[in-house]
């Protein structure tokens, strides 16, 4: 019979306990036994014993103890990442179990892109407050790439953003389509016009958001469809509010989604809004979830409720 480290092949090895992993993760975070113990509500001797027991179970030294501070060994640095991932997954498991017992309760970590958050969150928050009062909605505003990474890693549960994403393993629940409009200074020749041909974008001094914003990519796609070359963009902004102020100052024009127009153009009296000829350039906004998510039925119900709540905005609901 084959023997590994003195044990018969197939012999069951001891497994770390969650209490041991939680104690070590706290030490790895705080690098101080007293602070770590206080953070997780454990006595310092119990925490030290749990870490020692984990080291014995794993057969490696995780922590280098000195008189003044605590250091992680190279093995400890690697195991700390694994321990945190295990604890996060256990937390997610408990949340999923809670949601099955009582739908629309517990935490829901919603990621939102910056070009949607200021204009749709009032509707989303009002809906959750009125319809799902026991739901703990936690909002995270980030750019698309960070949100998609967070959804895949389990850091986020649901996303509210522009689609399509084209990412395997993510299911999109469409909410609405909205037109883009042209925002110009008062003295611009296209200011306030309707029926603007897309081809007019070829010659305009277009101001865009910084790289990383999906709205920037969408605007560039619209320009390419209009036959505009990939001319360099010399002025950019980190947010739509700054972008609109640059337009008001006469530095150029920009494209805004319809849901953002009322908020952003109200900040200055030096702006006009122009509308494109049909079919106008558009974007689609959706909820996105992991394919096969345990709470998928809840997310679909939430998407349907949001579609109804959004009917008062200048958008088109798909299929209606």
PDB file of C-alpha atoms in Angstrom, residues 4 22 51 56 65 85 112 129-130 155 157 172 198 202 214 259 271-272 286 313 320:
ATOM      1  CA  UNK A   4       2.270   9.504   1.963  1.00  0.00           C
ATOM      2  CA  UNK A  22     -11.481  33.563  10.433  1.00  0.00           C
ATOM      3  CA  UNK A  51      -3.922  30.384  14.495  1.00  0.00           C
ATOM      4  CA  UNK A  56      -0.523  22.545  12.912  1.00  0.00           C
ATOM      5  CA  UNK A  65       5.767  36.493  15.945  1.00  0.00           C
ATOM      6  CA  UNK A  85     -11.724  33.689  -0.490  1.00  0.00           C
ATOM      7  CA  UNK A 112     -23.659  50.841 -11.311  1.00  0.00           C
ATOM      8  CA  UNK A 129     -37.734  51.291  -0.405  1.00  0.00           C
ATOM      9  CA  UNK A 130     -41.407  50.986  -1.341  1.00  0.00           C
ATOM     10  CA  UNK A 155     -17.807  40.773  -4.956  1.00  0.00           C
ATOM     11  CA  UNK A 157     -24.358  40.393  -7.121  1.00  0.00           C
ATOM     12  CA  UNK A 172     -28.343  40.457 -19.389  1.00  0.00           C
ATOM     13  CA  UNK A 198     -25.514  61.642 -38.018  1.00  0.00           C
ATOM     14  CA  UNK A 202     -17.852  64.077 -38.910  1.00  0.00           C
ATOM     15  CA  UNK A 214     -18.213  52.809 -21.755  1.00  0.00           C
ATOM     16  CA  UNK A 259     -31.763  60.216 -19.073  1.00  0.00           C
ATOM     17  CA  UNK A 271     -26.377  75.147 -23.430  1.00  0.00           C
ATOM     18  CA  UNK A 272     -28.715  73.957 -26.158  1.00  0.00           C
ATOM     19  CA  UNK A 286     -29.799  46.443 -18.493  1.00  0.00           C
ATOM     20  CA  UNK A 313     -38.384  58.666 -18.067  1.00  0.00           C
ATOM     21  CA  UNK A 320     -43.430  47.691 -25.897  1.00  0.00           C
TER      22      UNK A 320
END
